[in-house]
XYZ file of C-alpha atoms in Angstrom:
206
model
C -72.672 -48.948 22.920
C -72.423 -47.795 26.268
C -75.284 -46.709 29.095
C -78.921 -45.131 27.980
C -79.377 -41.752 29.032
C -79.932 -38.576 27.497
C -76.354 -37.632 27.902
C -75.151 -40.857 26.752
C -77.404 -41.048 23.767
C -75.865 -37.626 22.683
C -72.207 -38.526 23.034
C -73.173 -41.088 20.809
C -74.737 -39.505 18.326
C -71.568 -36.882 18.153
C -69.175 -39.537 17.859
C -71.312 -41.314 14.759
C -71.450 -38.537 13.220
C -67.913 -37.433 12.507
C -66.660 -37.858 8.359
C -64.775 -41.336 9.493
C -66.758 -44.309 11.155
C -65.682 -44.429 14.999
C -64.907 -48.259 14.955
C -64.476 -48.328 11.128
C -65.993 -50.127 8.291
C -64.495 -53.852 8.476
C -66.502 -56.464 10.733
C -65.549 -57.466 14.285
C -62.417 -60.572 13.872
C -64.042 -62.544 16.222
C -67.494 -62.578 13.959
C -65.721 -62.547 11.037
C -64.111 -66.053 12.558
C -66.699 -67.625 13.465
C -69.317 -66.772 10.463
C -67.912 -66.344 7.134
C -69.923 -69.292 5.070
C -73.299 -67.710 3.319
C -76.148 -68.399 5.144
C -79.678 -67.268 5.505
C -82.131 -66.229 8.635
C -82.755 -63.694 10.890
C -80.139 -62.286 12.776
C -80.272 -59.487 15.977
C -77.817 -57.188 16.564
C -78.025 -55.784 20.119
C -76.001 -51.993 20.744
C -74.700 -52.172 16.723
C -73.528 -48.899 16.674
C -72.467 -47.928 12.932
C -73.605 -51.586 11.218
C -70.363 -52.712 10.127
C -71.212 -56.028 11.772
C -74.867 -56.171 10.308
C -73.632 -55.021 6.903
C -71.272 -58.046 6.954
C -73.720 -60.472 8.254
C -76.166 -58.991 5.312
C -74.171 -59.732 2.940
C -73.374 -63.105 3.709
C -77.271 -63.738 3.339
C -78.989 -62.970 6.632
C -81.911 -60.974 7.054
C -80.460 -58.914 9.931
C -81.766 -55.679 12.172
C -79.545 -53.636 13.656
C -80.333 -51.932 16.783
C -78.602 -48.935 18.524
C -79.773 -46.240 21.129
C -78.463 -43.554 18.659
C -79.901 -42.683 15.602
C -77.156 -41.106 13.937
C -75.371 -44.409 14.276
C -78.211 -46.009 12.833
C -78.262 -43.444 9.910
C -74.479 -44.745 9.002
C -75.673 -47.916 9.279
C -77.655 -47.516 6.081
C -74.972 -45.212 4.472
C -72.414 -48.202 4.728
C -75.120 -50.835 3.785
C -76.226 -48.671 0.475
C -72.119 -48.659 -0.421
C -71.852 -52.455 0.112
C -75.398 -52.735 -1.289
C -76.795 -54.804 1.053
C -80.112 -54.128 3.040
C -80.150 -53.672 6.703
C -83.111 -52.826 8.976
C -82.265 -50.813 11.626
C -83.994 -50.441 15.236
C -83.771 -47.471 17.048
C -84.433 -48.209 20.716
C -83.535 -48.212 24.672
C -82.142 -52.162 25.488
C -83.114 -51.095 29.240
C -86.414 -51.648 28.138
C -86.462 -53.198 24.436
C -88.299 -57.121 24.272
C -86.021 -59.289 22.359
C -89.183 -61.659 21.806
C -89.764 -65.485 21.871
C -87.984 -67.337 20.121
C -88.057 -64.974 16.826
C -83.888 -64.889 15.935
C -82.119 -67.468 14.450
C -78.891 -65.607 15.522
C -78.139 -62.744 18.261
C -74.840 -60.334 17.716
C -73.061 -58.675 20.464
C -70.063 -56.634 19.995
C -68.532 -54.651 22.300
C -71.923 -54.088 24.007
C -71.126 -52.584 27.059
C -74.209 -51.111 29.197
C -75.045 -50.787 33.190
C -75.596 -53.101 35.427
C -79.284 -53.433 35.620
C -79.341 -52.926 31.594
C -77.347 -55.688 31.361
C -79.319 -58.001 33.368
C -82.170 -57.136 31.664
C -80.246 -58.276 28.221
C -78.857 -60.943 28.899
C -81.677 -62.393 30.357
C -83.748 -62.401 27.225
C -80.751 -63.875 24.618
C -81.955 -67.565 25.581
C -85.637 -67.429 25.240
C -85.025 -64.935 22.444
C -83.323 -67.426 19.814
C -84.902 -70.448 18.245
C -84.240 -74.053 18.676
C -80.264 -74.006 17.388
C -80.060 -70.621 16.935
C -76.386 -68.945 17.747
C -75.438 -66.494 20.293
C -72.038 -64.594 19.273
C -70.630 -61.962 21.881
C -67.350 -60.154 21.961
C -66.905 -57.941 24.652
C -64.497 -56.113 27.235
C -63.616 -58.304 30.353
C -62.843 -56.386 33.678
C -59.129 -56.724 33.097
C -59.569 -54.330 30.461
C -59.545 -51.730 32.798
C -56.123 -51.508 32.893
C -54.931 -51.553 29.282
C -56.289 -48.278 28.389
C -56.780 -49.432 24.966
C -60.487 -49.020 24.678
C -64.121 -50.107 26.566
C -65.801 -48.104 29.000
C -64.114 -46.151 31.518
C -66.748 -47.400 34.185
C -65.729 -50.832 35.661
C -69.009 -51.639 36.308
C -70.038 -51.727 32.477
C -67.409 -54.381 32.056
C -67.968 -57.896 31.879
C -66.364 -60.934 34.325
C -66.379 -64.549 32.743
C -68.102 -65.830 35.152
C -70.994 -63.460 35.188
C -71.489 -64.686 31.800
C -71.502 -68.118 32.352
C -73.880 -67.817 35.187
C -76.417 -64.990 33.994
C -76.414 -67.329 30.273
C -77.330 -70.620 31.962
C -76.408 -74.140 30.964
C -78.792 -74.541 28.088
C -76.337 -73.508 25.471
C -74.262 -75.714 23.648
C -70.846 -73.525 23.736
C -68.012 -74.108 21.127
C -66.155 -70.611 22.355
C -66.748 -69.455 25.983
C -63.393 -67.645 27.074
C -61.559 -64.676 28.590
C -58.491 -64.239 26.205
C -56.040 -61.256 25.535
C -55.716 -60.551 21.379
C -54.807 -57.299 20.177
C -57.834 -55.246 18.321
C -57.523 -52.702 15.769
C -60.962 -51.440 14.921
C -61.274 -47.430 13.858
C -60.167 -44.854 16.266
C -61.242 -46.492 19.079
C -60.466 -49.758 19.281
C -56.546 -49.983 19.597
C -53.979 -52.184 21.176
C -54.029 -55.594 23.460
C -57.449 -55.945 25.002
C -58.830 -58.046 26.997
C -61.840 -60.053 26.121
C -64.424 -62.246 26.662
C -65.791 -64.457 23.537
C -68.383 -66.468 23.606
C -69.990 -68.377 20.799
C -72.975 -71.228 21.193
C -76.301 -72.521 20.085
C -79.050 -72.925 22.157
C -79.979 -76.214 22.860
C-alpha cells in the first residue's frame, strides 16, 4: 500500500471495497516460493492490503497479523480468511509511525509495500531489531525500473525501491538466500499485470 494521508487512505479504502479483490485472492509467487511447508510462529505483515498473503501464511500454521492503513482492506481481510477458514488478526495503523517492536516476529512480510521516502526509512529501519534470533524477512517489491513498464506500482518514482538502497538501509546482519533485482511477469487481480520489475529479497537474521 502506497503513502499515508487522508487522501491516500481513502483511495484505498475505495479500491478495497469494490465486489472483486484489487490484487485478487491467490498469494504473492514469490511467498508462495519461498514458504509453502507448514510451519508455526508469529508472522508480520507490513502494508497487507486485502490479506491474501496473511490468509495463506495462516493457513500454513502461522499465527499472523495483518496490518494495512485502510480499514476496508482490513475488513476483506477477514471476509477472505472466514472463506478459507483460517484466523487472521488484523492491525489497522499508520507505518509512518507504527513500532514494529523488539524482537517479537518470527517472520516479517512485505509485498508490494510501496510508501514515501521518510516512511520508508522509518520501516525498514525497524525489520532487523524487529525479528527474533533466525527469524525471516520476505519482501517483494517494485524496483525503480518499474517506472517504465506501466504494468503496475506507484506512479511516484520516489516510492520505488533501488537494490542498493535495500542492501544498505537492511545492513549486513542478515543471512540472505534471495537478494535480487529480477524482471518476471506478475499477474495478480486487476492491478498487477504484465513484466515487472522487481526486487526480492529473502533472509534470516543472524
Amino acid at each position: 500500500m502506497e503513502g499515508s494521508s487522508e487522501k491516500v487512505k481513502t483511495m484505498w479504502n475505495e479500491r478495497y471495497a469494490r465486489t472483486e479483490f484489487a490484487y485478487g485472492k491467490e498469494p504473492n509467487d514469490f511467498l508462495k516460493q519461498q514458504i509453502a511447508e507448514k510451519s508455526s510462529g508469529k508472522v508480520l505483515c507490513l502494508a497487507e492490503g486485502q490479506g491474501r498473503n496473511a490468509v495463506y501464511l495462516a493457513g500454513l500454521g502461522y499465527e499472523v497479523t495483518a496490518t494495512d492503513l485502510s480499514s476496508v482492506g482490513l475488513e476483506r481481510t477477514k471476509e477472505l480468511a472466514k472463506e478459507r477458514n483460517v484466523a487472521v488478526a488484523t492491525l489497522q495503523v499508520d507505518l509512518g509511525e507504527y513500532q514494529i517492536g523488539s524482537e517479537a516476529w518470527d517472520g516479517i512480510v512485505c509485498i508490494f509495500g510501496h510508501f514515501p521516502p521518510s516512511v520508508r526509512t522509518h520501516v525498514l529501519s525497524q525489520l532487523h531489531g524487529g525479528l527474533k534470533p533466525g527469524g525471516f524477512l520476505l519482501m517483494e517489491v517494485y524496483s525503480t525500473d518499474q517506472f517504465g513498464y506501466g504494468t503496475g506500482g506507484p506512479k511516484e518514482i520516489s516510492m520505488l525501491y533501488t537494490l542498493n538502497e535495500l542492501e544498505t538501509m537492511l545492513g549486513s546482519s542478515w543471512d540472505f538466500e534471495v537478494l535480487h533485482q529480477t524482471e518476471r511477469e506478475i499477474n495478480e487481480g486487476e492491478y498487477h499485470n504484465g513484466k515487472s520489475s522487481v526486487i526480492q529479497v529473502f533472509g534470516r537474521k543472524k
